Amino acid sequence: MRLSANVRDLKPSATIAVSTLAKRLAAEGRDIINLSAGEPDFDTPSFVSDAAIAGIRAGRTRYTPPAGVPELRKAIAARLSERAGHDLPWEGVVVSSGAKQALFNSIFCLFGPGDHVLVAAPFWTSYPDLVTIARAIPLPVSGPEADGFKISPAVLDTARTDATRGLILNTPCNPTGAVYSLSELRAIAEWARANGVVLISDEIYRNIYYGNDRPAAAGILDLAADRVGDIVLIDGASKSYAMTGWRIGFSYCEPDLAAKFTSLQSQITSNAATPSQMAALAAFSDAGAADASVHEMGRAFRRRRDLVTTRLGEVLPDVSFVEPEGAFYLYFRVDGLFDDGVTDATAWCSRLLKEQGVALVPGAAFGDDRWVRMSYAASDDSLEEAFRRIGALVGAGTSA
Ligand code: PMP
Ligand code: GLU
């Protein structure tokens, strides 16, 4: 069948592909440690699930307005307003089927044929593909490895073209775990404004943060900017509240643009699933209960972050990695381990999966196939065992 130019180059999501393969091998009886998928391994907090069940019993099972039920949009806006330090209009919030759809809405509404969109690299695998679906051109841009690849105005100046219309930034970053400080973010937001570039800030891992200076990573709403005309915030419930399967994300931007996202969504998915919106309403309105669960998950992620960075140093002492300050990924560089049969991280990950049953995502998914990503959203025992097996693959001893 002849395919349209919209999808001719479209590939399946690489992160989802590896995770699907790992799940299939496990279902076939293989002993697989799946550290590919980026999703919390915790159950959704029960007060959240209970709210969905109560909603279903109360008949909240029909279509909602396309941008979500007003009470949920208002609850989200109230939490965003606390962060911003002033009231933000709830009409700027659009609830979507996952942050993924919120990103699609933003990219598709803002960029089109011929537009250049800078994508901070290493990037989450879907950004360039979403830009390509809009027939715009994704241009990866990255800062120095020693600085966790974080970009700065100087780096952006070298990448900007006359056709640059957008910049996609992710902090805390998937796959590196790097986190931008408030002053770094401010400099980038000012650069974007001065250059007529829309900044899409994906802050879905904001609550998974290991710094001691603040409870959550810095985000664009902390910039105290009262002008949001050229900024789109992306966030959601998937990571903060262990709700990946419920498919609730949102965007926040100025209300006219939000209305356009709503029109697009009304033509494509109508609305995010109604029972899921009831669940999210509990998560975003009961701040005390939600923050307690974020805190508990955060403690586990921090312990595992320490575990994986320590084990990596023991098992692969010569391998460099980005020190994760947020999210739940460890990004490390494996080109020093290549040999005649394994000349990229894709082949290295295949060998690890085939010979040792450990699934990681090769850096090809994030823009550089000398690196690999490990998700440490897994039990301590699985992580210990994964490093024992990586040690076995490379012939290293481990203390585990
Ligand atoms: N942004 C980033 C950086 C992610 O890692 C993910 C995880 N899939 C998403 C967006 C999409 O999240 P959601 O499950 O809400 O669609
Ligand atoms: N964000 C996760 C990851 O990067 C989930 C899979 C996806 O949506 O790409 O692995």
Coordinates of C-alpha atoms and ligand atoms in Angstrom, one line a residue:
M1 CA 0.0 0.0 0.0
R2 CA 1.3 3.5 -0.8
L3 CA 1.7 5.4 2.4
S4 CA 1.3 9.1 2.8
A5 CA 4.3 11.4 3.3
N6 CA 3.0 12.0 6.8
V7 CA 4.1 8.6 8.0
R8 CA 6.5 7.3 5.4
D9 CA 9.5 7.6 7.7
L10 CA 7.6 6.8 10.9
K11 CA 9.2 4.2 13.1
P12 CA 7.6 2.6 16.2
S13 CA 8.7 4.1 19.5
A14 CA 12.1 2.4 20.2
T15 CA 11.6 2.4 24.0
I16 CA 8.2 0.7 23.6
A17 CA 9.7 -1.8 21.0
V18 CA 12.5 -3.0 23.4
S19 CA 10.1 -3.3 26.3
T20 CA 7.6 -5.2 24.2
L21 CA 10.3 -7.6 23.1
A22 CA 11.5 -8.1 26.7
K23 CA 7.9 -8.8 27.8
R24 CA 7.4 -11.3 25.0
L25 CA 10.6 -13.2 25.9
A26 CA 9.5 -13.3 29.5
A27 CA 6.1 -14.6 28.5
E28 CA 7.9 -17.4 26.5
G29 CA 9.6 -18.5 29.8
R30 CA 12.9 -16.7 29.5
D31 CA 14.4 -15.3 32.7
I32 CA 14.4 -11.6 31.8
I33 CA 15.2 -8.5 33.8
N34 CA 13.4 -5.7 32.0
L35 CA 15.1 -2.4 32.7
S36 CA 14.0 -0.9 29.4
A37 CA 10.5 0.5 30.1
G38 CA 10.4 3.9 31.7
E39 CA 7.5 3.5 34.1
P40 CA 7.3 3.5 37.9
D41 CA 7.1 -0.1 39.2
F42 CA 4.7 1.0 42.0
D43 CA 0.9 0.6 42.1
T44 CA -1.2 3.7 41.6
P45 CA -2.0 5.0 45.1
S46 CA -5.3 3.5 46.3
F47 CA -7.0 6.8 47.0
V48 CA -6.6 7.5 43.3
S49 CA -7.8 4.2 42.1
D50 CA -10.8 4.4 44.5
A51 CA -11.8 7.7 43.0
A52 CA -12.0 6.2 39.5
I53 CA -14.1 3.3 40.8
A54 CA -16.4 5.6 42.7
G55 CA -16.7 7.8 39.5
I56 CA -17.6 4.8 37.4
R57 CA -20.3 3.7 40.0
A58 CA -21.6 7.3 40.0
G59 CA -22.0 7.2 36.2
R60 CA -19.0 9.2 35.2
T61 CA -18.6 7.0 32.1
R62 CA -19.6 9.4 29.3
Y63 CA -17.9 11.8 27.1
T64 CA -16.5 14.9 28.8
P65 CA -15.6 18.2 27.2
P66 CA -12.6 17.7 25.0
A67 CA -10.1 19.5 27.2
G68 CA -11.3 17.6 30.3
V69 CA -13.8 18.1 33.0
P70 CA -13.6 21.7 34.4
E71 CA -13.1 20.5 37.9
L72 CA -9.9 18.6 36.9
R73 CA -8.6 21.5 34.8
K74 CA -9.2 23.8 37.8
A75 CA -7.5 21.4 40.2
I76 CA -4.4 21.2 37.9
A77 CA -4.5 25.0 37.5
A78 CA -4.6 25.5 41.3
R79 CA -1.5 23.3 41.7
L80 CA 0.3 25.2 38.9
S81 CA -0.7 28.5 40.5
E82 CA 0.8 27.5 43.8
R83 CA 4.1 27.0 42.0
A84 CA 3.8 30.1 39.9
G85 CA 3.0 32.2 42.9
H86 CA 0.0 33.8 41.2
D87 CA -3.3 32.7 39.7
L88 CA -3.1 31.0 36.4
P89 CA -6.2 30.7 34.2
W90 CA -7.6 27.2 34.3
E91 CA -8.6 27.6 30.6
G92 CA -4.9 27.3 29.8
V93 CA -4.9 23.6 31.0
V94 CA -5.8 20.9 28.4
V95 CA -6.1 17.4 29.7
S96 CA -4.9 14.8 27.2
S97 CA -4.5 11.1 26.8
G98 CA -1.0 11.1 28.3
A99 CA 1.7 13.7 28.1
K100 CA 2.4 12.1 24.7
Q101 CA -0.8 13.4 23.3
A102 CA -0.2 16.8 24.9
L103 CA 3.2 16.9 23.1
F104 CA 1.5 15.9 19.9
N105 CA -1.1 18.6 20.2
S106 CA 1.6 21.2 20.9
I107 CA 4.0 20.2 18.2
F108 CA 1.3 19.7 15.6
C109 CA -0.4 23.0 16.3
L110 CA 2.8 25.1 16.5
F111 CA 5.1 23.7 13.8
G112 CA 4.7 22.7 10.2
P113 CA 6.5 22.1 6.9
G114 CA 9.8 23.8 6.7
D115 CA 10.0 24.8 10.4
H116 CA 13.1 23.9 12.4
V117 CA 12.6 22.6 15.9
L118 CA 15.6 22.3 18.2
V119 CA 15.5 19.2 20.3
A120 CA 17.8 19.1 23.4
A121 CA 19.8 15.9 23.0
P122 CA 20.1 13.2 24.2
F123 CA 16.3 13.3 23.7
W124 CA 13.4 11.2 24.7
T125 CA 12.8 9.0 21.7
S126 CA 9.4 10.4 20.6
Y127 CA 10.3 14.1 20.2
P128 CA 12.0 13.9 16.8
D129 CA 9.3 11.6 15.4
L130 CA 6.5 13.9 16.7
V131 CA 8.2 16.8 14.9
T132 CA 8.5 14.8 11.8
I133 CA 4.8 13.8 11.8
A134 CA 4.1 17.6 11.7
R135 CA 6.5 17.6 8.7
A136 CA 8.8 20.0 10.5
I137 CA 12.5 19.3 10.9
P138 CA 13.9 18.2 14.2
L139 CA 17.5 19.4 14.9
P140 CA 19.2 17.8 17.9
V141 CA 21.3 20.2 19.9
S142 CA 23.4 19.3 22.9
G143 CA 25.8 20.8 25.4
P144 CA 29.1 19.2 26.8
E145 CA 29.1 15.7 28.1
A146 CA 30.8 16.9 31.3
D147 CA 27.8 19.0 32.0
G148 CA 25.3 16.2 31.4
F149 CA 24.8 17.4 27.8
K150 CA 22.8 20.4 29.1
I151 CA 22.2 23.1 26.6
S152 CA 22.8 26.8 27.1
P153 CA 22.2 30.0 25.1
A154 CA 25.7 29.7 23.7
V155 CA 25.0 26.3 22.4
L156 CA 21.6 27.3 21.1
D157 CA 23.1 30.3 19.2
T158 CA 25.3 27.8 17.2
A159 CA 22.2 25.7 16.3
R160 CA 19.7 28.4 15.5
T161 CA 18.7 29.0 11.9
D162 CA 16.3 31.5 10.3
A163 CA 13.7 28.8 10.2
T164 CA 14.0 27.9 14.0
R165 CA 10.5 28.1 15.5
G166 CA 10.7 25.8 18.5
L167 CA 12.8 24.2 21.2
I168 CA 11.9 21.1 23.1
L169 CA 13.5 20.7 26.5
N170 CA 13.0 17.9 29.1
T171 CA 14.0 18.5 32.7
P172 CA 14.6 16.2 34.6
C173 CA 15.8 14.5 31.4
N174 CA 14.9 11.2 30.0
P175 CA 17.4 9.5 29.3
T176 CA 20.2 11.3 31.2
G177 CA 18.6 12.2 34.6
A178 CA 20.2 15.7 34.2
V179 CA 18.3 18.6 35.8
Y180 CA 18.4 22.2 34.8
S181 CA 18.8 24.8 37.6
L182 CA 16.5 27.7 37.8
S183 CA 19.1 30.1 36.4
E184 CA 19.9 27.7 33.6
L185 CA 16.2 27.5 32.7
R186 CA 15.8 31.2 32.9
A187 CA 18.7 31.8 30.5
I188 CA 17.2 29.3 28.0
A189 CA 13.6 30.8 28.3
E190 CA 15.1 34.3 27.8
W191 CA 17.0 33.1 24.7
A192 CA 13.8 31.5 23.3
R193 CA 11.8 34.7 23.9
A194 CA 14.5 36.9 22.3
N195 CA 14.8 34.6 19.3
G196 CA 11.0 34.2 18.7
V197 CA 11.2 30.5 19.5
V198 CA 8.4 28.7 21.4
L199 CA 9.8 26.7 24.3
I200 CA 8.1 23.4 25.0
S201 CA 9.2 22.3 28.5
D202 CA 8.4 18.7 29.3
E203 CA 8.5 18.4 33.1
I204 CA 6.9 15.0 33.5
Y205 CA 9.7 13.9 35.8
R206 CA 9.6 17.1 37.9
N207 CA 8.6 15.4 41.1
I208 CA 11.3 12.7 40.8
Y209 CA 14.2 14.9 41.9
Y210 CA 17.2 14.1 44.1
G211 CA 18.5 17.6 44.8
N212 CA 18.3 19.0 48.3
D213 CA 17.6 22.6 47.3
R214 CA 13.9 22.2 46.6
P215 CA 11.1 19.5 46.8
A216 CA 10.8 19.2 43.0
A217 CA 13.0 20.1 40.1
A218 CA 12.9 23.7 38.9
G219 CA 10.4 24.2 36.1
I220 CA 9.3 27.1 33.8
L221 CA 6.5 28.1 36.1
D222 CA 9.1 28.9 38.8
L223 CA 10.5 31.5 36.6
A224 CA 7.8 33.8 37.9
A225 CA 7.1 34.8 34.3
D226 CA 3.6 36.3 34.0
R227 CA 3.9 36.1 30.2
V228 CA 3.4 32.6 29.0
G229 CA 2.7 33.4 25.4
D230 CA 5.7 31.6 24.1
I231 CA 5.9 28.7 26.5
V232 CA 4.1 25.4 26.7
L233 CA 4.4 23.3 29.8
I234 CA 3.9 19.5 29.5
D235 CA 3.3 17.4 32.5
G236 CA 1.0 14.6 33.6
A237 CA 0.1 11.9 36.1
S238 CA 2.0 9.0 34.6
K239 CA 5.3 9.4 36.5
S240 CA 4.4 11.4 39.6
Y241 CA 1.5 9.2 40.6
A242 CA 2.5 5.9 39.0
M243 CA -0.4 6.2 36.5
T244 CA 1.2 5.3 33.2
G245 CA -1.7 3.1 32.1
W246 CA -4.4 5.6 33.0
R247 CA -3.2 7.9 30.2
I248 CA -3.6 11.3 31.7
G249 CA -1.3 14.1 30.7
F250 CA -1.8 17.8 30.3
S251 CA -0.4 21.0 28.7
Y252 CA -0.5 24.5 30.1
C253 CA -0.2 27.5 27.8
E254 CA -2.0 30.7 27.1
P255 CA -5.8 30.1 26.7
D256 CA -6.0 30.9 22.9
L257 CA -3.4 28.3 22.1
A258 CA -5.0 25.9 24.5
A259 CA -8.3 26.3 22.6
K260 CA -6.5 25.2 19.4
F261 CA -5.1 22.1 21.2
T262 CA -8.7 21.4 22.3
S263 CA -10.0 21.7 18.7
L264 CA -7.3 19.2 17.5
Q265 CA -8.1 16.9 20.4
S266 CA -11.8 17.1 19.7
Q267 CA -11.2 15.8 16.2
I268 CA -8.9 13.0 17.3
T269 CA -9.6 11.5 20.7
S270 CA -12.6 13.6 21.9
N271 CA -11.3 13.5 25.5
A272 CA -9.1 11.6 27.9
A273 CA -10.9 8.5 29.4
T274 CA -13.5 9.7 31.8
P275 CA -12.8 7.3 34.7
S276 CA -9.1 8.2 34.4
Q277 CA -10.0 11.9 34.7
M278 CA -11.8 11.0 37.9
A279 CA -8.7 9.3 39.2
A280 CA -6.5 12.3 38.2
L281 CA -9.0 14.6 39.9
A282 CA -8.2 12.9 43.2
A283 CA -4.5 13.0 42.6
F284 CA -4.5 16.7 41.7
S285 CA -7.0 17.8 44.4
D286 CA -5.8 15.9 47.4
A287 CA -2.3 17.5 47.6
G288 CA -1.5 16.0 51.0
A289 CA -2.1 12.4 50.0
A290 CA -0.5 12.9 46.5
D291 CA 2.6 14.5 47.9
A292 CA 2.9 11.7 50.5
S293 CA 3.0 9.1 47.8
V294 CA 5.4 11.1 45.6
H295 CA 7.7 11.4 48.6
E296 CA 7.6 7.6 49.3
M297 CA 8.3 6.7 45.7
G298 CA 11.0 9.4 45.6
R299 CA 12.8 7.7 48.6
A300 CA 12.9 4.4 46.8
F301 CA 14.1 6.0 43.5
R302 CA 16.8 7.8 45.4
R303 CA 18.0 4.6 47.1
R304 CA 18.1 2.8 43.7
R305 CA 19.9 5.8 42.1
D306 CA 22.6 5.4 44.6
L307 CA 22.6 1.6 44.1
V308 CA 23.0 1.7 40.3
T309 CA 25.6 4.4 40.3
T310 CA 27.7 2.5 42.9
R311 CA 27.3 -0.8 41.1
L312 CA 28.1 0.7 37.7
G313 CA 31.4 2.1 39.2
E314 CA 32.2 -1.4 40.5
V315 CA 31.2 -3.5 37.4
L316 CA 32.2 -1.1 34.7
P317 CA 34.8 1.2 36.3
D318 CA 36.0 2.7 33.0
V319 CA 32.6 3.6 31.7
S320 CA 31.4 7.2 31.9
F321 CA 27.9 8.1 32.9
V322 CA 25.7 11.1 33.6
E323 CA 25.1 11.5 37.4
P324 CA 21.3 11.4 37.6
E325 CA 19.8 14.2 39.6
G326 CA 16.2 13.3 38.7
A327 CA 13.9 10.9 36.8
F328 CA 14.8 7.1 37.1
Y329 CA 17.3 6.5 34.3
L330 CA 21.0 5.8 34.2
Y331 CA 22.7 6.8 30.9
F332 CA 26.1 5.3 30.4
R333 CA 28.6 5.0 27.6
V334 CA 29.5 1.6 26.3
D335 CA 31.7 2.2 23.2
G336 CA 34.8 1.2 25.2
L337 CA 33.2 -2.3 25.4
F338 CA 32.7 -2.7 21.7
D339 CA 34.6 -5.5 19.8
D340 CA 34.6 -6.9 16.2
G341 CA 31.1 -8.4 16.6
V342 CA 29.6 -5.5 18.5
T343 CA 30.2 -2.1 17.0
D344 CA 27.2 -0.1 18.4
A345 CA 25.0 0.0 21.5
T346 CA 22.2 -1.6 19.6
A347 CA 24.3 -4.7 19.1
W348 CA 25.7 -4.5 22.7
C349 CA 22.1 -4.4 24.1
S350 CA 21.1 -7.4 21.8
R351 CA 24.0 -9.4 23.1
L352 CA 23.1 -8.5 26.7
L353 CA 19.5 -9.5 26.2
K354 CA 20.4 -12.7 24.3
E355 CA 23.2 -13.9 26.5
Q356 CA 22.2 -12.6 29.9
G357 CA 18.5 -11.8 29.7
V358 CA 18.9 -8.1 30.7
A359 CA 16.9 -5.5 28.6
L360 CA 18.3 -2.0 28.3
V361 CA 17.5 0.6 25.6
P362 CA 20.3 1.4 23.2
G363 CA 21.3 5.0 22.7
A364 CA 20.2 5.0 19.1
A365 CA 16.7 5.7 20.6
F366 CA 18.1 8.9 22.1
G367 CA 20.4 10.2 19.4
D368 CA 23.7 8.5 20.1
D369 CA 24.4 4.8 19.7
R370 CA 27.5 4.7 21.9
W371 CA 25.3 5.0 25.0
V372 CA 22.7 2.9 26.7
R373 CA 19.9 3.7 29.1
M374 CA 18.9 1.6 32.2
S375 CA 15.6 2.3 33.9
Y376 CA 16.1 1.8 37.6
A377 CA 12.3 1.8 38.2
A378 CA 12.7 -1.8 39.4
S379 CA 13.3 -3.7 42.6
D380 CA 16.7 -3.5 44.3
D381 CA 17.0 -7.3 43.8
S382 CA 16.4 -7.0 40.0
L383 CA 19.0 -4.2 39.8
E384 CA 21.6 -6.1 41.8
E385 CA 21.0 -9.1 39.6
A386 CA 21.2 -7.0 36.4
F387 CA 24.6 -5.8 37.4
R388 CA 25.8 -9.3 38.2
R389 CA 24.7 -10.3 34.7
I390 CA 26.3 -7.2 33.0
G391 CA 29.5 -8.2 34.9
A392 CA 29.2 -11.7 33.6
L393 CA 28.8 -10.4 30.0
V394 CA 31.9 -8.2 30.2
G395 CA 33.9 -10.7 32.3
A396 CA 34.1 -8.4 35.4
G397 CA 33.8 -9.5 39.0
T398 CA 31.1 -7.9 41.1
S399 CA 30.8 -7.6 44.8
A400 CA 27.1 -8.3 44.5
Ligands
PMP1 N1 7.8 12.8 28.1 C1 8.8 12.0 28.6 C2 10.1 12.6 28.7 C3 8.6 10.6 28.9 O1 9.6 9.9 29.3 C4 7.3 10.1 28.7 C5 7.1 8.6 29.1 N2 6.5 7.9 28.2 C6 6.3 10.9 28.2 C7 6.6 12.3 27.9 C8 4.9 10.5 28.0 O2 4.2 10.2 29.1 P1 2.7 9.7 29.2 O3 2.7 8.3 29.8 O4 2.0 10.7 30.1 O5 2.2 9.8 27.8
GLU2 N1 8.8 7.2 28.8 C1 9.0 5.8 28.9 C2 10.3 5.5 28.2 O1 11.0 6.4 27.8 C3 7.9 5.0 28.4 C4 7.9 4.5 27.0 C5 7.5 5.6 26.0 O2 6.4 6.1 26.1 O3 8.4 5.9 25.3 O4 10.7 4.4 28.2

